[in-house]
Short mmCIF file of C-alpha atoms and ligand atoms in Angstrom, two decimals:
data_model
loop_
_atom_site.label_atom_id
_atom_site.label_comp_id
_atom_site.label_asym_id
_atom_site.label_seq_id
_atom_site.Cartn_x
_atom_site.Cartn_y
_atom_site.Cartn_z
CA MET A 1085 0.27 -0.11 0.07
CA GLN A 1086 1.11 3.60 -0.86
CA PHE A 1087 0.23 5.78 2.16
CA THR A 1088 -1.32 8.37 -0.44
CA ARG A 1089 -4.85 9.92 -0.08
CA ARG A 1090 -6.07 7.64 -2.93
CA SER A 1091 -4.99 4.47 -1.24
CA PHE A 1092 -6.57 5.82 2.27
CA ILE A 1093 -9.63 6.40 0.73
CA LYS A 1094 -10.08 2.69 -1.56
CA ALA A 1095 -8.02 1.02 1.24
CA THR A 1096 -10.63 -1.67 0.75
CA GLY A 1097 -13.73 -2.59 -0.12
CA ALA A 1098 -15.60 -3.70 2.70
CA SER A 1099 -18.88 -2.13 3.78
CA VAL A 1100 -18.61 -0.02 7.20
CA PHE A 1101 -21.56 -1.39 8.71
CA LEU A 1102 -21.46 -5.33 7.54
CA PRO A 1103 -17.64 -6.08 7.75
CA ALA A 1104 -17.16 -8.75 5.93
CA ILE A 1105 -17.00 -12.03 8.18
CA ILE A 1106 -17.46 -14.37 5.10
CA GLY A 1107 -14.52 -15.32 3.06
CA ARG A 1108 -12.05 -13.54 5.51
CA ALA A 1109 -8.36 -14.27 5.07
CA TRP A 1110 -7.49 -13.94 9.03
CA ALA A 1111 -8.63 -14.71 12.49
CA ALA A 1112 -9.18 -12.12 15.03
CA GLU A 1113 -7.56 -14.02 18.05
CA SER A 1114 -7.77 -12.24 21.56
CA GLY A 1115 -5.34 -13.27 24.26
CA ALA A 1116 -2.01 -12.47 22.65
CA PRO A 1117 0.50 -10.68 25.34
CA LEU A 1118 -0.06 -7.13 25.95
CA PRO A 1119 2.50 -5.39 23.49
CA ILE A 1120 4.72 -2.88 25.90
CA PRO A 1121 5.74 -0.04 23.68
CA GLU A 1122 9.19 0.95 23.97
CA VAL A 1123 10.29 4.06 25.80
CA MET A 1124 12.01 7.16 24.11
CA ASP A 1125 13.68 9.09 27.20
CA LEU A 1126 14.30 12.44 26.47
CA SER A 1127 15.42 13.95 29.56
CA SER A 1128 18.65 15.32 30.32
CA GLY A 1129 19.22 16.13 26.58
CA THR A 1130 18.97 12.95 24.84
CA VAL A 1131 17.65 13.57 21.23
CA GLY A 1132 14.98 11.45 20.16
CA GLU A 1133 14.25 11.04 16.56
CA LEU A 1134 10.94 10.51 15.27
CA THR A 1135 9.89 9.34 11.72
CA ALA A 1136 6.42 8.66 10.17
CA GLN A 1137 6.46 5.61 8.30
CA LEU A 1138 4.49 2.62 6.81
CA GLY A 1139 5.10 -0.62 8.39
CA LYS A 1140 3.12 -4.33 8.63
CA SER A 1141 1.83 -5.21 11.48
CA PRO A 1142 0.68 -8.89 12.68
CA MET A 1143 -2.57 -7.83 14.44
CA LEU A 1144 -4.54 -10.83 12.93
CA GLN A 1145 -3.77 -14.19 12.54
CA GLY A 1146 -2.59 -15.52 8.89
CA VAL A 1147 -2.35 -12.03 7.41
CA SER A 1148 0.00 -8.80 8.00
CA THR A 1149 -2.01 -5.49 8.06
CA GLU A 1150 -0.27 -2.31 6.63
CA THR A 1151 -0.33 0.40 9.25
CA ALA A 1152 1.70 3.56 9.86
CA GLY A 1153 3.42 4.76 12.82
CA TYR A 1154 6.24 6.73 14.14
CA SER A 1155 9.61 5.40 13.93
CA GLN A 1156 7.99 1.66 14.61
CA ALA A 1157 4.87 -0.20 12.19
CA TYR A 1158 2.23 1.32 14.53
CA LEU A 1159 1.72 3.76 16.81
CA GLY A 1160 4.74 4.86 18.38
CA PRO A 1161 7.28 4.43 21.02
CA VAL A 1162 6.14 6.04 24.94
CA ILE A 1163 8.13 9.42 25.10
CA ARG A 1164 9.12 10.57 28.50
CA VAL A 1165 10.31 14.26 29.00
CA LYS A 1166 11.39 15.80 32.31
CA ARG A 1167 9.54 18.86 33.73
CA GLY A 1168 12.18 21.89 33.97
CA GLU A 1169 13.90 20.65 30.86
CA THR A 1170 13.58 21.38 27.07
CA ALA A 1171 12.83 17.99 25.32
CA HIS A 1172 14.52 17.69 21.69
CA LEU A 1173 13.36 16.06 18.75
CA LYS A 1174 14.01 15.01 14.81
CA LEU A 1175 11.02 14.82 13.28
CA GLY A 1176 10.98 12.88 10.17
CA ASN A 1177 8.38 11.71 7.64
CA SER A 1178 8.92 9.04 5.06
CA ILE A 1179 5.51 8.97 4.09
CA ASP A 1180 4.75 10.59 0.71
CA GLU A 1181 1.91 12.80 2.64
CA PRO A 1182 2.57 15.76 4.72
CA VAL A 1183 2.08 14.59 8.75
CA SER A 1184 2.46 16.47 11.93
CA VAL A 1185 3.40 15.37 15.51
CA HIS A 1186 0.99 17.43 17.70
CA TRP A 1187 1.99 17.28 21.50
CA HIS A 1188 -1.90 16.81 22.69
CA GLY A 1189 -1.94 18.51 26.60
CA MET A 1190 1.11 20.01 26.53
CA HIS A 1191 1.65 23.28 27.73
CA ILE A 1192 3.99 24.70 24.77
CA GLU A 1193 4.20 27.66 22.56
CA GLY A 1194 1.94 27.55 19.56
CA ASP A 1195 5.03 27.12 17.25
CA GLN A 1196 6.02 23.91 19.39
CA ASP A 1197 2.51 22.79 19.52
CA GLY A 1198 2.66 20.42 16.14
CA GLY A 1199 -0.93 21.37 14.66
CA PRO A 1200 -2.40 21.75 11.23
CA HIS A 1201 0.07 24.54 10.57
CA SER A 1202 3.41 22.75 11.38
CA PRO A 1203 3.54 20.06 8.70
CA VAL A 1204 6.78 17.61 8.46
CA ASN A 1205 6.83 17.48 4.67
CA PRO A 1206 7.39 14.23 2.92
CA ALA A 1207 11.60 13.86 3.40
CA GLU A 1208 11.63 16.78 5.72
CA VAL A 1209 13.46 16.60 9.15
CA ILE A 1210 12.47 18.94 11.45
CA ASP A 1211 14.42 19.80 15.07
CA ALA A 1212 11.79 20.25 17.45
CA ALA A 1213 12.35 21.70 21.03
CA LEU A 1214 9.70 21.36 23.45
CA ASP A 1215 9.96 23.45 26.79
CA ILE A 1216 8.51 21.35 29.79
CA ASP A 1217 6.96 22.91 32.38
CA GLN A 1218 3.87 21.59 33.35
CA PRO A 1219 3.11 18.74 36.00
CA ALA A 1220 3.39 15.05 35.87
CA ALA A 1221 0.89 13.79 33.57
CA THR A 1222 -0.21 10.95 30.74
CA LEU A 1223 -0.46 12.92 27.48
CA TRP A 1224 -0.15 11.64 23.80
CA TYR A 1225 1.10 12.78 20.44
CA HIS A 1226 -0.79 12.37 16.92
CA SER A 1227 -0.47 13.70 13.56
CA HIS A 1228 -3.01 16.94 13.10
CA ILE A 1229 -2.70 17.93 9.06
CA MET A 1230 -6.00 19.44 8.31
CA GLY A 1231 -8.78 17.15 6.81
CA ARG A 1232 -6.54 13.99 7.44
CA THR A 1233 -6.07 13.49 11.26
CA GLY A 1234 -8.44 11.28 11.46
CA ALA A 1235 -7.11 8.70 8.85
CA HIS A 1236 -3.60 9.38 10.19
CA VAL A 1237 -4.45 8.28 13.73
CA TRP A 1238 -6.83 5.40 12.15
CA TYR A 1239 -3.67 4.07 10.52
CA GLY A 1240 -1.50 4.51 13.82
CA LEU A 1241 0.22 7.86 13.85
CA ALA A 1242 -0.48 8.56 17.56
CA GLY A 1243 1.79 7.50 20.76
CA MET A 1244 1.62 7.95 24.46
CA LEU A 1245 4.12 10.77 25.84
CA LEU A 1246 4.50 10.91 29.58
CA VAL A 1247 5.79 14.00 31.76
CA ASP A 1248 7.95 13.26 34.59
CA ASP A 1249 7.89 15.79 37.62
CA PRO A 1250 11.12 15.74 39.82
CA GLU A 1251 8.59 17.09 42.73
CA ALA A 1252 6.08 14.66 42.24
CA ALA A 1253 8.49 11.68 42.02
CA ASP A 1254 7.28 10.44 45.65
CA SER A 1255 3.67 10.08 44.81
CA GLY A 1256 3.59 6.67 46.45
CA LEU A 1257 2.21 5.32 43.19
CA PRO A 1258 3.25 1.98 41.31
CA SER A 1259 5.59 3.54 38.71
CA THR A 1260 7.83 0.55 37.27
CA TYR A 1261 6.98 0.84 33.66
CA GLY A 1262 6.10 -2.36 32.10
CA GLU A 1263 5.56 -4.31 35.49
CA ASP A 1264 2.88 -1.97 37.75
CA ASP A 1265 2.90 0.89 35.49
CA LEU A 1266 1.10 -0.10 32.15
CA PRO A 1267 0.22 2.05 29.15
CA LEU A 1268 -3.19 1.37 27.28
CA VAL A 1269 -3.76 3.12 24.18
CA VAL A 1270 -7.24 1.68 23.27
CA GLN A 1271 -8.85 2.26 20.03
CA ASP A 1272 -11.06 0.59 17.80
CA ARG A 1273 -10.53 -0.72 14.39
CA ILE A 1274 -12.08 -2.30 11.31
CA PHE A 1275 -10.39 -4.80 9.34
CA GLY A 1276 -11.30 -5.60 5.68
CA SER A 1277 -11.61 -9.43 4.20
CA ASN A 1278 -8.25 -8.77 3.25
CA GLY A 1279 -6.62 -7.88 6.76
CA ALA A 1280 -6.45 -4.68 5.56
CA LEU A 1281 -7.21 -1.12 7.90
CA VAL A 1282 -10.48 -0.02 6.60
CA TYR A 1283 -11.24 3.82 6.85
CA LYS A 1284 -14.21 5.02 4.86
CA PRO A 1285 -15.90 7.95 6.69
CA ARG A 1286 -18.91 8.93 5.00
CA GLY A 1287 -22.85 9.65 5.41
CA ALA A 1288 -23.68 8.28 8.97
CA SER A 1289 -20.24 7.11 10.16
CA GLN A 1290 -18.74 10.59 9.52
CA MET A 1291 -21.79 12.43 11.02
CA MET A 1292 -21.42 9.63 14.10
CA GLY A 1293 -17.82 9.48 14.26
CA TYR A 1294 -15.96 6.20 12.49
CA ARG A 1295 -16.29 3.32 14.77
CA GLY A 1296 -14.56 -0.15 14.82
CA ASN A 1297 -15.71 -3.78 15.45
CA GLU A 1298 -12.42 -4.68 16.96
CA ILE A 1299 -10.43 -3.66 19.85
CA LEU A 1300 -6.93 -3.21 19.91
CA VAL A 1301 -4.80 -2.19 22.89
CA ASN A 1302 -1.34 -1.25 21.93
CA GLY A 1303 -2.31 -2.27 18.58
CA ALA A 1304 -2.79 -6.18 19.80
CA ILE A 1305 -6.52 -7.55 19.76
CA ARG A 1306 -8.39 -7.81 23.13
CA PRO A 1307 -4.54 -8.86 24.63
CA GLU A 1308 -3.44 -10.14 28.11
CA ALA A 1309 -1.42 -8.12 30.32
CA SER A 1310 0.56 -10.47 33.16
CA VAL A 1311 0.49 -8.32 36.27
CA PRO A 1312 1.75 -8.62 39.78
CA ALA A 1313 -0.23 -10.04 42.86
CA GLY A 1314 -0.38 -6.05 44.00
CA LEU A 1315 -1.51 -2.50 42.77
CA VAL A 1316 -1.00 -1.97 39.37
CA ARG A 1317 -1.32 1.61 37.60
CA LEU A 1318 -2.96 1.63 34.08
CA ARG A 1319 -2.45 4.94 32.02
CA ILE A 1320 -5.34 4.65 29.70
CA LEU A 1321 -5.37 6.36 26.55
CA ASN A 1322 -8.85 6.68 24.14
CA GLY A 1323 -6.99 6.79 21.34
CA SER A 1324 -9.91 6.06 19.29
CA ASN A 1325 -11.31 7.95 16.18
CA ALA A 1326 -14.74 8.64 17.87
CA ARG A 1327 -15.61 5.68 20.28
CA ILE A 1328 -16.20 6.51 24.04
CA TYR A 1329 -15.53 3.63 26.42
CA ASN A 1330 -17.48 3.08 29.76
CA PHE A 1331 -14.84 0.97 31.40
CA GLY A 1332 -15.55 -1.47 33.84
CA PHE A 1333 -14.11 -4.94 35.09
CA GLU A 1334 -15.97 -8.13 34.88
CA ASP A 1335 -16.16 -9.05 38.56
CA GLY A 1336 -17.32 -5.38 39.38
CA ARG A 1337 -14.34 -4.64 41.50
CA THR A 1338 -13.91 -1.05 42.55
CA PHE A 1339 -10.82 0.86 41.61
CA MET A 1340 -9.08 4.39 42.26
CA GLN A 1341 -8.33 6.72 39.57
CA VAL A 1342 -5.50 8.70 40.36
CA GLY A 1343 -5.19 11.08 37.40
CA THR A 1344 -7.05 12.79 34.63
CA ASP A 1345 -5.76 14.19 31.51
CA GLY A 1346 -3.58 16.98 32.93
CA GLY A 1347 -2.13 15.31 36.26
CA LEU A 1348 -2.55 13.41 39.21
CA LEU A 1349 -5.97 13.77 41.35
CA PRO A 1350 -5.11 15.25 45.04
CA ALA A 1351 -6.58 12.28 46.46
CA PRO A 1352 -7.52 8.77 44.38
CA ALA A 1353 -11.21 8.64 43.64
CA SER A 1354 -12.91 5.25 43.91
CA MET A 1355 -15.20 4.07 41.13
CA SER A 1356 -16.34 0.50 39.36
CA ARG A 1357 -17.05 2.67 35.69
CA LEU A 1358 -14.93 5.21 33.88
CA THR A 1359 -16.03 7.11 31.03
CA LEU A 1360 -13.40 8.14 28.54
CA SER A 1361 -14.15 10.01 25.18
CA PRO A 1362 -11.54 10.36 22.45
CA GLY A 1363 -8.72 11.83 23.36
CA GLU A 1364 -9.19 11.88 27.18
CA ARG A 1365 -6.48 9.83 29.37
CA ALA A 1366 -7.60 8.59 33.07
CA GLU A 1367 -4.72 7.03 35.28
CA ILE A 1368 -6.34 4.26 37.72
CA VAL A 1369 -4.73 2.04 39.66
CA VAL A 1370 -6.28 -1.67 40.33
CA ASP A 1371 -5.70 -4.48 43.20
CA PHE A 1372 -5.13 -7.56 41.74
CA SER A 1373 -3.72 -8.72 45.10
CA ASP A 1374 -6.61 -11.59 45.26
CA GLY A 1375 -4.81 -13.48 42.55
CA ALA A 1376 -7.69 -13.80 40.26
CA ALA A 1377 -7.40 -13.25 36.24
CA VAL A 1378 -9.97 -10.40 35.30
CA ARG A 1379 -11.36 -8.98 31.77
CA LEU A 1380 -11.82 -5.23 31.26
CA LEU A 1381 -14.63 -4.51 29.76
CA SER A 1382 -16.78 -1.69 28.08
CA GLY A 1383 -19.66 -0.68 26.27
CA PRO A 1384 -22.35 0.16 24.90
CA ASP A 1385 -21.63 3.30 22.92
CA ASN A 1386 -24.78 4.98 22.10
CA ASN A 1387 -23.42 8.65 21.43
CA ALA A 1388 -25.35 9.43 18.10
CA PRO A 1389 -28.13 11.52 17.29
CA MET A 1390 -31.44 10.38 18.48
CA GLY A 1391 -29.29 7.76 20.58
CA GLY A 1392 -30.80 4.88 18.96
CA MET A 1393 -28.89 5.39 15.76
CA GLY A 1394 -25.96 4.29 17.45
CA ARG A 1395 -26.71 0.64 16.79
CA MET A 1396 -25.92 1.15 13.38
CA MET A 1397 -22.37 1.82 13.74
CA ALA A 1398 -19.96 -0.57 13.34
CA SER A 1399 -19.78 -2.13 16.65
CA PRO A 1400 -17.73 -5.19 18.59
CA GLN A 1401 -19.42 -8.38 19.32
CA SER A 1402 -21.09 -8.03 22.45
CA ASP A 1403 -23.51 -9.45 25.06
CA ALA A 1404 -27.05 -8.54 24.91
CA ASN A 1405 -26.25 -5.20 27.00
CA GLY A 1406 -23.83 -4.34 24.43
CA VAL A 1407 -20.98 -4.88 26.51
CA PHE A 1408 -17.86 -6.14 25.20
CA GLU A 1409 -14.30 -7.48 25.93
CA VAL A 1410 -11.23 -4.75 25.97
CA MET A 1411 -8.62 -7.00 27.50
CA ARG A 1412 -7.70 -9.06 29.86
CA PHE A 1413 -5.45 -9.60 33.14
CA ALA A 1414 -3.81 -12.70 34.58
CA VAL A 1415 -1.74 -11.84 37.72
CA ASN A 1416 1.77 -13.92 37.70
CA THR A 1417 2.92 -14.43 40.99
CA GLY A 1418 6.69 -14.69 39.67
CA LEU A 1419 6.37 -11.01 39.56
CA THR A 1420 7.06 -8.65 42.41
CA ALA A 1421 4.40 -7.00 43.83
CA LYS A 1422 5.95 -3.63 44.75
CA ILE A 1423 3.19 -1.37 45.85
CA LEU A 1424 0.57 -3.06 48.05
CA THR A 1425 -1.15 -0.11 49.34
CA LEU A 1426 -2.33 3.78 48.06
CA PRO A 1427 -1.51 6.75 50.16
CA ASN A 1428 -4.73 8.88 50.94
CA THR A 1429 -3.24 11.64 49.18
CA ILE A 1430 -1.23 11.94 46.06
CA ALA A 1431 2.05 14.17 46.53
CA GLY A 1432 2.78 16.47 43.96
CA ALA A 1433 -0.79 16.61 42.24
CA PRO A 1434 -1.42 20.15 40.84
CA VAL A 1435 -4.02 22.31 42.85
CA PRO A 1436 -5.80 24.15 40.14
CA ASP A 1437 -5.86 27.79 40.89
CA PHE A 1438 -7.68 29.91 38.03
CA GLY A 1439 -9.32 32.45 39.97
CA ALA A 1440 -12.01 34.50 39.19
CA PRO A 1441 -12.83 35.02 34.91
CA VAL A 1442 -12.24 38.14 33.56
CA ARG A 1443 -14.11 37.13 30.34
CA ARG A 1444 -16.90 34.60 28.93
CA ARG A 1445 -16.50 32.99 25.54
CA ARG A 1446 -19.48 30.63 24.18
CA PHE A 1447 -19.06 28.01 21.63
CA GLN A 1448 -21.73 26.18 19.97
CA LEU A 1449 -20.60 23.06 18.02
CA ASN A 1450 -22.87 22.51 15.08
CA MET A 1451 -22.72 19.09 12.98
CA MET A 1452 -24.52 21.35 10.27
CA GLY A 1453 -24.51 24.78 9.59
CA GLY A 1454 -20.79 25.35 8.16
CA MET A 1455 -19.13 25.86 4.78
CA MET A 1456 -16.32 24.72 3.69
CA ALA A 1457 -13.42 27.18 2.60
CA GLY A 1458 -14.04 25.76 -1.11
CA GLY A 1459 -17.69 25.57 -0.78
CA GLY A 1460 -19.82 22.78 0.82
CA HIS A 1461 -21.72 21.84 3.66
CA ALA A 1462 -19.49 20.96 6.71
CA MET A 1463 -19.40 20.85 10.57
CA SER A 1464 -18.75 24.04 11.98
CA ILE A 1465 -18.25 25.87 15.75
CA ASN A 1466 -20.33 29.33 16.23
CA GLY A 1467 -21.46 28.61 12.49
CA GLN A 1468 -17.91 29.08 10.96
CA SER A 1469 -16.17 25.67 9.54
CA MET A 1470 -12.32 25.61 10.39
CA ASP A 1471 -10.80 27.94 7.79
CA MET A 1472 -6.72 27.67 8.20
CA ALA A 1473 -7.07 31.25 7.32
CA VAL A 1474 -8.98 32.60 9.77
CA ILE A 1475 -8.27 33.27 13.62
CA ASN A 1476 -11.30 32.78 15.10
CA GLU A 1477 -10.68 34.07 18.99
CA GLN A 1478 -7.47 36.22 20.56
CA ALA A 1479 -7.01 35.15 24.19
CA THR A 1480 -4.58 37.09 26.67
CA ARG A 1481 -1.99 35.29 28.30
CA GLY A 1482 -2.20 34.82 31.88
CA LYS A 1483 -5.96 35.86 32.27
CA THR A 1484 -8.73 33.29 33.13
CA GLU A 1485 -11.64 32.50 31.22
CA LEU A 1486 -14.93 31.14 31.44
CA TRP A 1487 -15.62 29.01 28.35
CA GLU A 1488 -19.15 27.70 27.60
CA ILE A 1489 -19.37 24.78 25.33
CA ALA A 1490 -23.07 23.56 24.17
CA GLY A 1491 -23.25 20.69 21.74
CA ASP A 1492 -25.84 19.72 19.28
CA GLY A 1493 -27.19 16.50 18.45
CA MET A 1494 -24.90 14.10 20.58
CA LYS A 1495 -22.16 14.49 23.06
CA HIS A 1496 -18.81 15.94 21.62
CA PRO A 1497 -15.28 16.10 23.31
CA PHE A 1498 -14.31 19.46 23.19
CA HIS A 1499 -10.52 19.73 23.36
CA VAL A 1500 -8.30 22.78 23.89
CA HIS A 1501 -4.33 23.07 22.75
CA GLY A 1502 -2.04 24.71 24.67
CA THR A 1503 -3.10 24.38 28.30
CA SER A 1504 -5.38 22.41 30.62
CA PHE A 1505 -8.32 23.71 32.18
CA GLN A 1506 -11.07 22.76 34.83
CA MET A 1507 -14.72 22.13 34.47
CA LEU A 1508 -17.33 23.85 36.42
CA SER A 1509 -20.31 21.97 34.96
CA ASN A 1510 -21.72 19.82 32.89
CA GLY A 1511 -24.62 18.66 31.63
CA GLY A 1512 -25.99 20.59 34.68
CA ARG A 1513 -25.20 17.80 36.77
CA ALA A 1514 -22.43 18.20 39.53
CA LEU A 1515 -18.97 16.88 39.13
CA ASP A 1516 -17.69 13.45 39.59
CA PRO A 1517 -14.90 13.43 42.16
CA ALA A 1518 -12.35 12.79 39.33
CA GLN A 1519 -13.58 15.88 37.18
CA ILE A 1520 -12.09 18.09 39.60
CA GLY A 1521 -8.63 17.40 38.07
CA LEU A 1522 -6.88 19.57 35.26
CA LYS A 1523 -8.40 18.38 31.91
CA ASP A 1524 -7.68 19.00 28.09
CA VAL A 1525 -10.62 17.19 26.80
CA VAL A 1526 -14.48 17.73 28.19
CA LEU A 1527 -17.25 15.51 26.77
CA VAL A 1528 -19.82 18.10 26.51
CA ASP A 1529 -23.27 16.93 27.51
CA GLY A 1530 -25.50 19.32 26.02
CA ARG A 1531 -23.49 22.46 28.05
CA ALA A 1532 -20.33 22.42 30.05
CA GLU A 1533 -18.26 25.24 31.56
CA ILE A 1534 -15.00 25.33 31.82
CA LEU A 1535 -12.35 27.96 33.69
CA ILE A 1536 -9.19 28.13 31.22
CA ARG A 1537 -6.11 30.26 31.10
CA PHE A 1538 -3.15 30.25 28.67
CA ASP A 1539 0.32 30.71 30.44
CA ARG A 1540 2.05 30.38 26.67
CA THR A 1541 1.83 32.19 23.55
CA ALA A 1542 0.47 31.35 19.87
CA ASP A 1543 0.51 33.77 17.15
CA ASP A 1544 -0.85 33.94 13.55
CA ALA A 1545 1.81 31.67 12.20
CA ALA A 1546 0.99 28.98 14.52
CA PRO A 1547 -2.15 29.54 16.10
CA TYR A 1548 -3.75 26.85 19.00
CA MET A 1549 -6.85 24.80 17.82
CA TYR A 1550 -9.87 23.93 19.33
CA HIS A 1551 -12.01 21.26 18.30
CA CYS A 1552 -14.27 18.38 18.83
CA HIS A 1553 -12.18 15.08 19.26
CA ILE A 1554 -14.04 13.00 17.25
CA LEU A 1555 -11.47 12.98 14.68
CA GLU A 1556 -14.39 12.80 11.71
CA HIS A 1557 -16.16 15.77 13.16
CA GLU A 1558 -12.63 18.02 13.41
CA ASP A 1559 -11.88 16.78 9.84
CA ALA A 1560 -15.49 18.14 8.66
CA GLY A 1561 -14.61 21.49 10.16
CA MET A 1562 -15.77 21.45 13.75
CA MET A 1563 -12.64 23.28 15.02
CA GLY A 1564 -11.50 26.88 15.20
CA GLN A 1565 -8.32 28.45 15.95
CA PHE A 1566 -6.89 30.94 18.30
CA THR A 1567 -4.12 33.21 19.51
CA VAL A 1568 -2.66 33.94 22.81
CA VAL A 1569 -0.56 37.41 22.96
CU1 C2O B 1174 -5.35 15.65 20.07
CU2 C2O B 1174 -6.18 19.16 18.17
O1 C2O B 1174 -5.79 17.47 19.14
CU1 CU B 1175 -4.52 18.63 21.30
CU1 CU B 1176 -18.04 16.22 17.76
#
C-alpha cells in the first residue's frame, strides 16, 4: 500500500456497517501478550528521532496489516520528558504526504504545538524543541493535518507521552514501567476481508464518528497483560477516532482513579466504571492482590443523534447489553508486587488556581450549518467551519476565562490546545470527584463550562486549536483556531 490520499480512501472494499465475516483471510484472536511500547527517554538532553513511516503489523492471525507509525510499524514509542527541561527531537517523514506531530495536552508555545500549521513534509526533517513546564501527566501525540487527522490516527500515527515531575517523584504510586505501571492505548478498528484496515467515513459514519468492531490495546487485539499480585497503575488513553468507552471490570471490582488528562488527582477517587471519550486519558490503580484473572470490559456506546442511531454503527461483538471485552489481566506470582497500598493523598498533584474569570466565551458546536472554505456543507463551531486562514478567537496570556461549550445532536469531546482547564459544570449535573482534576478534553453533555487560562503564547503563524476530538467531526470542520498574546 502506498500511504497516499487515494490508497487511504480506497484501502479495501468492505462495507462499514457489515464488515465481511465470510471469506475473510484472517482470524481475530484475543489473548496475545499486551505489547509494551518501547520508551524514548528525552530527559537530560537526549535527542529523540521520530519518523513517520509505513509498516506491516501482525494484528490478525494469518495476514499482516498495512499500518503507519512513528519510528515503528504501528503507533509510536512512549516518550518520557522531564519538567524543567527542554526536550529535543528530530521529526522525520518517510510517507508521501504531510504529517505532523501534535503534542496533545502539552503546555507549550503555538510554534512547538505541532498542529495543522506545522506539517512535516515528505522527506523533511525538522528539529523540535519542547519546553516542558507542567505537572506530571499522561499525554499523547498524534498527527494533526487539516482534513487528514482521522485517517492518520486510524492508521497508527499516535503514541503516548509521559511528563515526569521531579517534585511528584515520591507520589507513592506504582511506577515501574511495563511491570506495575502500564500504558494502554485503546482503539477500535475495522479490518476488511483481506486484513487491511478500513477507513471510509462518509454519510452516517462521518456524522456519528467512525467506529470499529475490533478492540486493540497497544496495537494488539484484546490482549492479555501479566501483572503482579499487588497494585497496578494503568495509564489509559482513548486513542480511538470516535468511540466512547465506559470501562469496568467483569467482576465489578472497584479501582482508584489517580490522574486525569492534565495530571494527578489530589486524592485517589474510588469507582467501578470509568467513561473516557476520544483524546481523554485517565490513570487508575487496580488491586490484583487476590490473584484472580479478570477481564476489562466496556460498552455500549450510544453516542449518536437521537441515541438509537448508535446501533447502526460498527460495534464489537457484545452481550445483550452491548458489553464487550477490551483486554484481560492474568496475575503472575513470579512478578514482584512492589506497591500494596495507596496513599490517601497524592504528593505533587497540581492544585488548580484559576481564580475569577475576566471574560466569557461561548462555543456552539454544530453538526451542520458550516461552509467549507471551498464551498459545500461542513460541521462548524459558532457557525464557522475551520478555515486555516481565519483566526477565530484571541486570548490574553495569564488571564482566566470562562468558556461555555454547547453541543447539538450528540455528545462532543471538546479539546483545547496549549493548556489544561478545570471543569465547572457539565450537563447541569454536579461533577464526579475525578472531574476536579486538570483536563484538556471535556465530553460536552449538552452544555459544559470550564475555567481556562493560557500561560504560553501562540501567534497567527502557529495558532492553537479548539475542536471536537471525534476526528471525523474535526476533519469535517468542527474546529477553530485562536491566538494567545
Ligand atoms: Cu489531540 Cu487538536 O488534538
Ligand atoms: Cu491537542
Ligand atoms: Cu463532535
